[in-house]
Tab-separated table of C-alpha atoms in Angstrom:
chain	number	residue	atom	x	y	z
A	1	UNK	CA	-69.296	-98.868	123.369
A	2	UNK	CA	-70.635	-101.890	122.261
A	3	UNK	CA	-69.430	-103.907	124.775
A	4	UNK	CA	-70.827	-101.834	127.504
A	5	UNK	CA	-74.289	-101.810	126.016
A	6	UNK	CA	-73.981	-105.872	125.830
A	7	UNK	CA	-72.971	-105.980	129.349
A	8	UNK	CA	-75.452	-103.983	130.931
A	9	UNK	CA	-78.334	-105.785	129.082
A	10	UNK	CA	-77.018	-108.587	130.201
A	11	UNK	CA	-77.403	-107.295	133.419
A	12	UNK	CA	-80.590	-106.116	133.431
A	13	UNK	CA	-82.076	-109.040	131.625
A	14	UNK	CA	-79.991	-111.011	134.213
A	15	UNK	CA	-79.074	-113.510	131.547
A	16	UNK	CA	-75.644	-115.336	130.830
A	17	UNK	CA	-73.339	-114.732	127.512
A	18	UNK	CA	-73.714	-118.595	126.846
A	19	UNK	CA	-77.529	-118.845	127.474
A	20	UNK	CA	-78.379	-115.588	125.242
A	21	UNK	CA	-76.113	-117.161	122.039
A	22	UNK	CA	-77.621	-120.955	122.831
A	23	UNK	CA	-80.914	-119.135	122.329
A	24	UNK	CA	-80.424	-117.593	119.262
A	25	UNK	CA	-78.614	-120.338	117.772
A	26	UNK	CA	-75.436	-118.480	117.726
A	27	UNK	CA	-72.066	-120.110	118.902
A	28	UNK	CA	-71.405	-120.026	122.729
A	29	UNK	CA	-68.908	-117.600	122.658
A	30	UNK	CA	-70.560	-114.947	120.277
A	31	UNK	CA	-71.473	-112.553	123.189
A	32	UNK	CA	-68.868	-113.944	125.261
A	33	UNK	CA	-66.156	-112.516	122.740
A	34	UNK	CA	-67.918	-109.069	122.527
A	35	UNK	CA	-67.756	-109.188	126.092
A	36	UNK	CA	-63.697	-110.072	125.557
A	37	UNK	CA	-63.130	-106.812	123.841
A	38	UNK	CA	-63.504	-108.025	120.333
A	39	UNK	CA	-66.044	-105.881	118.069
A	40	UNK	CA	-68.350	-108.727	116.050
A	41	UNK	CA	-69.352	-107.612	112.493
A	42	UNK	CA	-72.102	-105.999	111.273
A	43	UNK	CA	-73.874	-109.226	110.825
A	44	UNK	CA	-73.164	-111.013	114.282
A	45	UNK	CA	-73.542	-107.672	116.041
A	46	UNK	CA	-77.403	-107.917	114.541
A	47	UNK	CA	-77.638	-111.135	115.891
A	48	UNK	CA	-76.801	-110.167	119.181
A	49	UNK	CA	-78.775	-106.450	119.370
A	50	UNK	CA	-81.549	-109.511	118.500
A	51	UNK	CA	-81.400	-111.885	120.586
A	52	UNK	CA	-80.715	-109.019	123.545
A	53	UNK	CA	-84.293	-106.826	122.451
A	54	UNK	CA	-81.929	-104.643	121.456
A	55	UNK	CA	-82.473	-102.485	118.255
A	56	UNK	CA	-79.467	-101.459	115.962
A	57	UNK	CA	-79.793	-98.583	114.179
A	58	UNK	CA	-77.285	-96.793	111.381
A	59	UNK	CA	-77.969	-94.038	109.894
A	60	UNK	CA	-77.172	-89.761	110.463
A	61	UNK	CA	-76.800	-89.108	113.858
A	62	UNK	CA	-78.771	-85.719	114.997
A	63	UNK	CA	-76.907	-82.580	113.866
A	64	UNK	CA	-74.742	-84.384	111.448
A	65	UNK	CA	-74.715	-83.492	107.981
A	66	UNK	CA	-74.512	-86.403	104.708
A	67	UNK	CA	-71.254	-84.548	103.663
A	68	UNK	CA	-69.909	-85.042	106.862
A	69	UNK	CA	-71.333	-89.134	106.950
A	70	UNK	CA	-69.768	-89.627	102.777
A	71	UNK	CA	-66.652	-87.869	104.260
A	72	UNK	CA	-65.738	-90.334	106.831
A	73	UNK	CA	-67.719	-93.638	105.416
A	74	UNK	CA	-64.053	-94.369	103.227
A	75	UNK	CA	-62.331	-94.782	106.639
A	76	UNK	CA	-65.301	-96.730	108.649
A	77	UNK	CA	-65.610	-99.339	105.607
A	78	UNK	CA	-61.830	-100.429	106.044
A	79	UNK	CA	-60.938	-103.831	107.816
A	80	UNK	CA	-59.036	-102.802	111.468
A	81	UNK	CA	-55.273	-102.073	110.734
A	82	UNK	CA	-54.848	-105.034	113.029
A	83	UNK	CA	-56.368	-107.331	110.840
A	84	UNK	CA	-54.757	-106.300	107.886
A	85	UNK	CA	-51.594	-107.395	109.201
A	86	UNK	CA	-52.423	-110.584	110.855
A	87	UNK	CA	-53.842	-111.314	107.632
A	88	UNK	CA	-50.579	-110.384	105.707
A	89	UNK	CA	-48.579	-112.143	108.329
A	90	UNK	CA	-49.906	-115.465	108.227
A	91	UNK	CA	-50.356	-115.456	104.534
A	92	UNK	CA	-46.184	-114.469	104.441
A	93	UNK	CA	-45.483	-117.584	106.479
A	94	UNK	CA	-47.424	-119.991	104.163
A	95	UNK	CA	-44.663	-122.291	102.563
A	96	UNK	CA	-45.271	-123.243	99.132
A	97	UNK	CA	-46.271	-126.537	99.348
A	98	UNK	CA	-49.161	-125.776	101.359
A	99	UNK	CA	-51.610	-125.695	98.606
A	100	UNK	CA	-49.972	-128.680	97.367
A	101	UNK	CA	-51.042	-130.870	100.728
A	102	UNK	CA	-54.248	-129.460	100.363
A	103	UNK	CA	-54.523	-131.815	96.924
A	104	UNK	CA	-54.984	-134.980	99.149
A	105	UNK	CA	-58.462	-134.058	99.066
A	106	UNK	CA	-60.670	-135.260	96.520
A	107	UNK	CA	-64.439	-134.137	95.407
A	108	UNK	CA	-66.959	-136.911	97.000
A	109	UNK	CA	-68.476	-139.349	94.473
A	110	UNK	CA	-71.488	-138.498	92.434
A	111	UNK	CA	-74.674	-140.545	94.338
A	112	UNK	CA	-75.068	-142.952	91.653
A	113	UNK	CA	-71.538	-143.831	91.304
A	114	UNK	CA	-70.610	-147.326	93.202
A	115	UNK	CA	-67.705	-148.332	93.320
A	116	UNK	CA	-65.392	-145.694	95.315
A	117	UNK	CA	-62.570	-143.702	93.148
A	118	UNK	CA	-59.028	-145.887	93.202
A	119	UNK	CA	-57.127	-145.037	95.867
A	120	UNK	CA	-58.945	-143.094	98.088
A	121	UNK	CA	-60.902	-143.538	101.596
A	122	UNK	CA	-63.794	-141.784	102.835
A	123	UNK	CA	-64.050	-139.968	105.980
A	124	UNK	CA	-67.595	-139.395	107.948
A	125	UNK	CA	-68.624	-135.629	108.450
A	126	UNK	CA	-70.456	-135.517	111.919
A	127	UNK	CA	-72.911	-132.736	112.498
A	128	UNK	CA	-71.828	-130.970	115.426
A	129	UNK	CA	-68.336	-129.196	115.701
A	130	UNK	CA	-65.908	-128.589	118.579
A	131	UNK	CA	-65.908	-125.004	120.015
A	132	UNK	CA	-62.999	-122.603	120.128
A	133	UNK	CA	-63.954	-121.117	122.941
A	134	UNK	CA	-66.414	-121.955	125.580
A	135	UNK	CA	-67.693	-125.557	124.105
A	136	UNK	CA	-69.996	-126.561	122.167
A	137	UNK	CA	-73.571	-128.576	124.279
A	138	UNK	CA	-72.881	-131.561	122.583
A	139	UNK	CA	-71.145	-134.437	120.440
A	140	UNK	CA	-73.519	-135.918	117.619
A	141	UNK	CA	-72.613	-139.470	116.495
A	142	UNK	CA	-74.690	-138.669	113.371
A	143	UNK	CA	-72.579	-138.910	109.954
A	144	UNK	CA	-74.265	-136.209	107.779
A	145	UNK	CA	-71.906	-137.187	104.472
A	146	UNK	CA	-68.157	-138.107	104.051
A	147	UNK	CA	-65.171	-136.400	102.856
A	148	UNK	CA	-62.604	-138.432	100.305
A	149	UNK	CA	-58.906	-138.495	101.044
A	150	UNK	CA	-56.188	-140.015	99.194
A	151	UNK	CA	-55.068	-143.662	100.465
A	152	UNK	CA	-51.072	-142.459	100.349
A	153	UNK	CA	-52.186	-139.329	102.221
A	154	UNK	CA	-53.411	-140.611	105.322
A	155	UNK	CA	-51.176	-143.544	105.086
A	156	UNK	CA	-47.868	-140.969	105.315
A	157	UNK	CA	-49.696	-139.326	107.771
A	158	UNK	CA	-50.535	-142.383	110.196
A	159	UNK	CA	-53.768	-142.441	109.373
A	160	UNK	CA	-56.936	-144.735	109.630
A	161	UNK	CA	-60.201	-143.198	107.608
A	162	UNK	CA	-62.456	-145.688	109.374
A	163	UNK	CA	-61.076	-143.649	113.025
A	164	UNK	CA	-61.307	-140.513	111.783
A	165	UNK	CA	-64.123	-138.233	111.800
A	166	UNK	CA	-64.593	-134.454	109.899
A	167	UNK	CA	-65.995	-131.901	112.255
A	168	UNK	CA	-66.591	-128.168	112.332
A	169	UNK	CA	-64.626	-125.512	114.538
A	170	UNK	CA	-67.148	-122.886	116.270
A	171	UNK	CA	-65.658	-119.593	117.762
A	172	UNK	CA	-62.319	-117.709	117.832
A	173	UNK	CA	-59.770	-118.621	120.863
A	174	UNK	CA	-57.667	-121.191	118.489
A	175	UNK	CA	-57.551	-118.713	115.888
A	176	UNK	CA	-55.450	-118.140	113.573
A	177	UNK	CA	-54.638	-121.702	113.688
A	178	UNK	CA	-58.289	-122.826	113.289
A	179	UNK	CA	-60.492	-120.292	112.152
A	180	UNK	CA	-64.140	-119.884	112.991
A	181	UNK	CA	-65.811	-122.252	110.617
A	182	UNK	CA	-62.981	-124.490	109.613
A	183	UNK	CA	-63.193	-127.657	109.178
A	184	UNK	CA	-61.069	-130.131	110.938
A	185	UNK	CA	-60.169	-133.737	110.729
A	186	UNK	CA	-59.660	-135.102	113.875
A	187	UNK	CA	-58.251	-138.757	114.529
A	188	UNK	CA	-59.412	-140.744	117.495
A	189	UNK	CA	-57.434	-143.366	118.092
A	190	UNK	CA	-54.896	-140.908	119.118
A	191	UNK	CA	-56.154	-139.732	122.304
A	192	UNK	CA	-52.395	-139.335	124.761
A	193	UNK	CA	-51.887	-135.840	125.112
A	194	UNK	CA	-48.794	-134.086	123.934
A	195	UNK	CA	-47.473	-130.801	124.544
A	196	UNK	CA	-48.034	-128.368	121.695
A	197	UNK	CA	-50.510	-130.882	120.243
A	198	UNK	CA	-54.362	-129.770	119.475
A	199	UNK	CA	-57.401	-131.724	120.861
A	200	UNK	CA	-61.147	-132.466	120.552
A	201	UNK	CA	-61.884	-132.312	124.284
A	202	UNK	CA	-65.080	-133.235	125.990
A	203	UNK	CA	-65.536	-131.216	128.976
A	204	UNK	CA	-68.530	-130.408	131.619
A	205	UNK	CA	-69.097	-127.418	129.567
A	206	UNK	CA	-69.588	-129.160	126.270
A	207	UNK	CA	-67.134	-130.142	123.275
A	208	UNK	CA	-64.023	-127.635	122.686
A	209	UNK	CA	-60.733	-127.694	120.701
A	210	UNK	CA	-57.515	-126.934	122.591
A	211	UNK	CA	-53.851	-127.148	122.390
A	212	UNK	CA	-52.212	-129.273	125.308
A	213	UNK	CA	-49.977	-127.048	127.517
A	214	UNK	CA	-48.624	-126.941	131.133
A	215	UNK	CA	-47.603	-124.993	133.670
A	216	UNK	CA	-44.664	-124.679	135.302
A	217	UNK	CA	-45.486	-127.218	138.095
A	218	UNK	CA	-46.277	-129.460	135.438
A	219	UNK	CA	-49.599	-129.529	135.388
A	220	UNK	CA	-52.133	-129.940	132.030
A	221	UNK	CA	-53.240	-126.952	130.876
A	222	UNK	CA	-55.861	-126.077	127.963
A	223	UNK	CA	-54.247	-124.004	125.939
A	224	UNK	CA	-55.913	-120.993	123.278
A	225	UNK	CA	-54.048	-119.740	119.812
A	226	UNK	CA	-55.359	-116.447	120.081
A	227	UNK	CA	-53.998	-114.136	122.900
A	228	UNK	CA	-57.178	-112.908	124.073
A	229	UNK	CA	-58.022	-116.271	125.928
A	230	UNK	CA	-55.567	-117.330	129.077
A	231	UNK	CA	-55.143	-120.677	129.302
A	232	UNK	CA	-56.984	-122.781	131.734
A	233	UNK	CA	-56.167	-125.984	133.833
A	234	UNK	CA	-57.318	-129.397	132.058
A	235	UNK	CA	-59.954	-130.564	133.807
A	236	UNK	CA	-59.744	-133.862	135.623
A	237	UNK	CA	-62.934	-135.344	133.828
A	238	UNK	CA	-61.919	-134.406	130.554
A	239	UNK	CA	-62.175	-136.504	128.020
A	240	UNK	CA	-60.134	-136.739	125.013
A	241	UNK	CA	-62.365	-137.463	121.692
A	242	UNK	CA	-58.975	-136.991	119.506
A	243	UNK	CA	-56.090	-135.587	117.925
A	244	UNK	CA	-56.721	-132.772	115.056
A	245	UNK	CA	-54.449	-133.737	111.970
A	246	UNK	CA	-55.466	-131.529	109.393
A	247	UNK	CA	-57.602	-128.059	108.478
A	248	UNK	CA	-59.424	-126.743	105.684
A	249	UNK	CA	-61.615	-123.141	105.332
A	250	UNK	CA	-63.477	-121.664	102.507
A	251	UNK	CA	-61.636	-118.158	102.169
């Protein structure tokens, strides 16, 4: 229901997915992925009724009782049963020592502290993500702060801090691998493509994060985590900003 009421505004404002969510300041494929069959929450679906001059409205419908409202709000308050088990499925496959990677990370510095803790690098945080989905407009050189690893960390790992950058993920294709609003490091002096491998990508369409594929002739393909999103061919004058090495989330 949604999604038809998106889609005909759309229409009649004769407006794109990407332009409307650009607009409002919303990732580029907020509408796009309402448009894709998947519901947004309450909170993005205000942002969209918004930024369509659309009003959203909740409360009893005409005819309809409170009993009958307090007798079904139980059910309507529940996460989708789909969720609920992706949720329990990829917490199942978490090995144990998952948590314990995690620990390379270390707090930043206090300001007034000098001299860096021992053994550990710092990162630069850039302010502008990649975008799981349709990409975001563009890549901003500016370092807004730095994240501290451990020195034996991102030496096991190949690592160099000083080519490494910490970015945000926008958007849903890649999830549940990267979930909208991860962060990710991403490592640019590796930059060949590998099958399997994810990839901050700059494309005609703005910055996204994909998995390298191809088809069966062989040919590169950008590849999505989430099923929803087909894969597409790699464009010829993409360029590859780097290889994603690690993730973190709030949860």
């Amino acid at each position: 229901m949604f999604e038809s009421i998106v889609r005909e505004r759309l229409r009649v404002t004769s407006s794109t997915p990407i332009g409307i969510a650009l607009r409002a300041g919303l990732p580029r494929d907020a509408v796009r992925s309402v448009l894709r069959g998947h519901p947004p929450n309450l909170v993005r679906a205000a942002e969209i009724c918004k930024a369509l001059g659309l009003k959203l409205h909740i409360g009893l419908a005409t005819g309809e009782t409170t009993e009958a409202i307090q007798s079904t709000a139980s059910v309507e308050d529940r996460p989708p049963a789909w969720a609920t088990a992706l949720r329990d499925e990829i917490i199942s496959r978490l090995p144990s020592t998952e948590l314990e990677d995690d620990a390379a990370l270390v707090e930043e510095p206090e300001a007034d502290v000098v001299e860096f803790p021992a053994g550990v690098r710092q990162v630069a945080v850039r302010e502008l993500g990649a975008a799981a989905g349709a990409g975001a407009a563009v890549w901003d050189e500016t370092v807004t702060g730095h994240v501290y690893f451990r020195r034996e960390w991102l030496s096991k790992h190949g690592l160099n801090a000083k080519q490494c950058s910490v970015i945000g993920v926008l958007g849903e294709s890649m999830e549940p691998t990267l979930p909208d609003g991860c962060s990710v490091l991403v490592d640019h002096q590796r930059r060949r493509r590998f099958v399997r491998h994810i990839y901050t990508v700059r494309t005609s369409d703005g910055l996204v994060v994909k998995r390298a594929g191809k088809d069966e002739d062989g040919g590169w393909l950008m590849v999505s985590d989430h099923p929803a999103w087909d894969p597409e061919p790699w464009p010829d004058d993409a360029e590859v900003i780097g290889e994603v090495k690690w993730m973190a989330r709030t949860l």
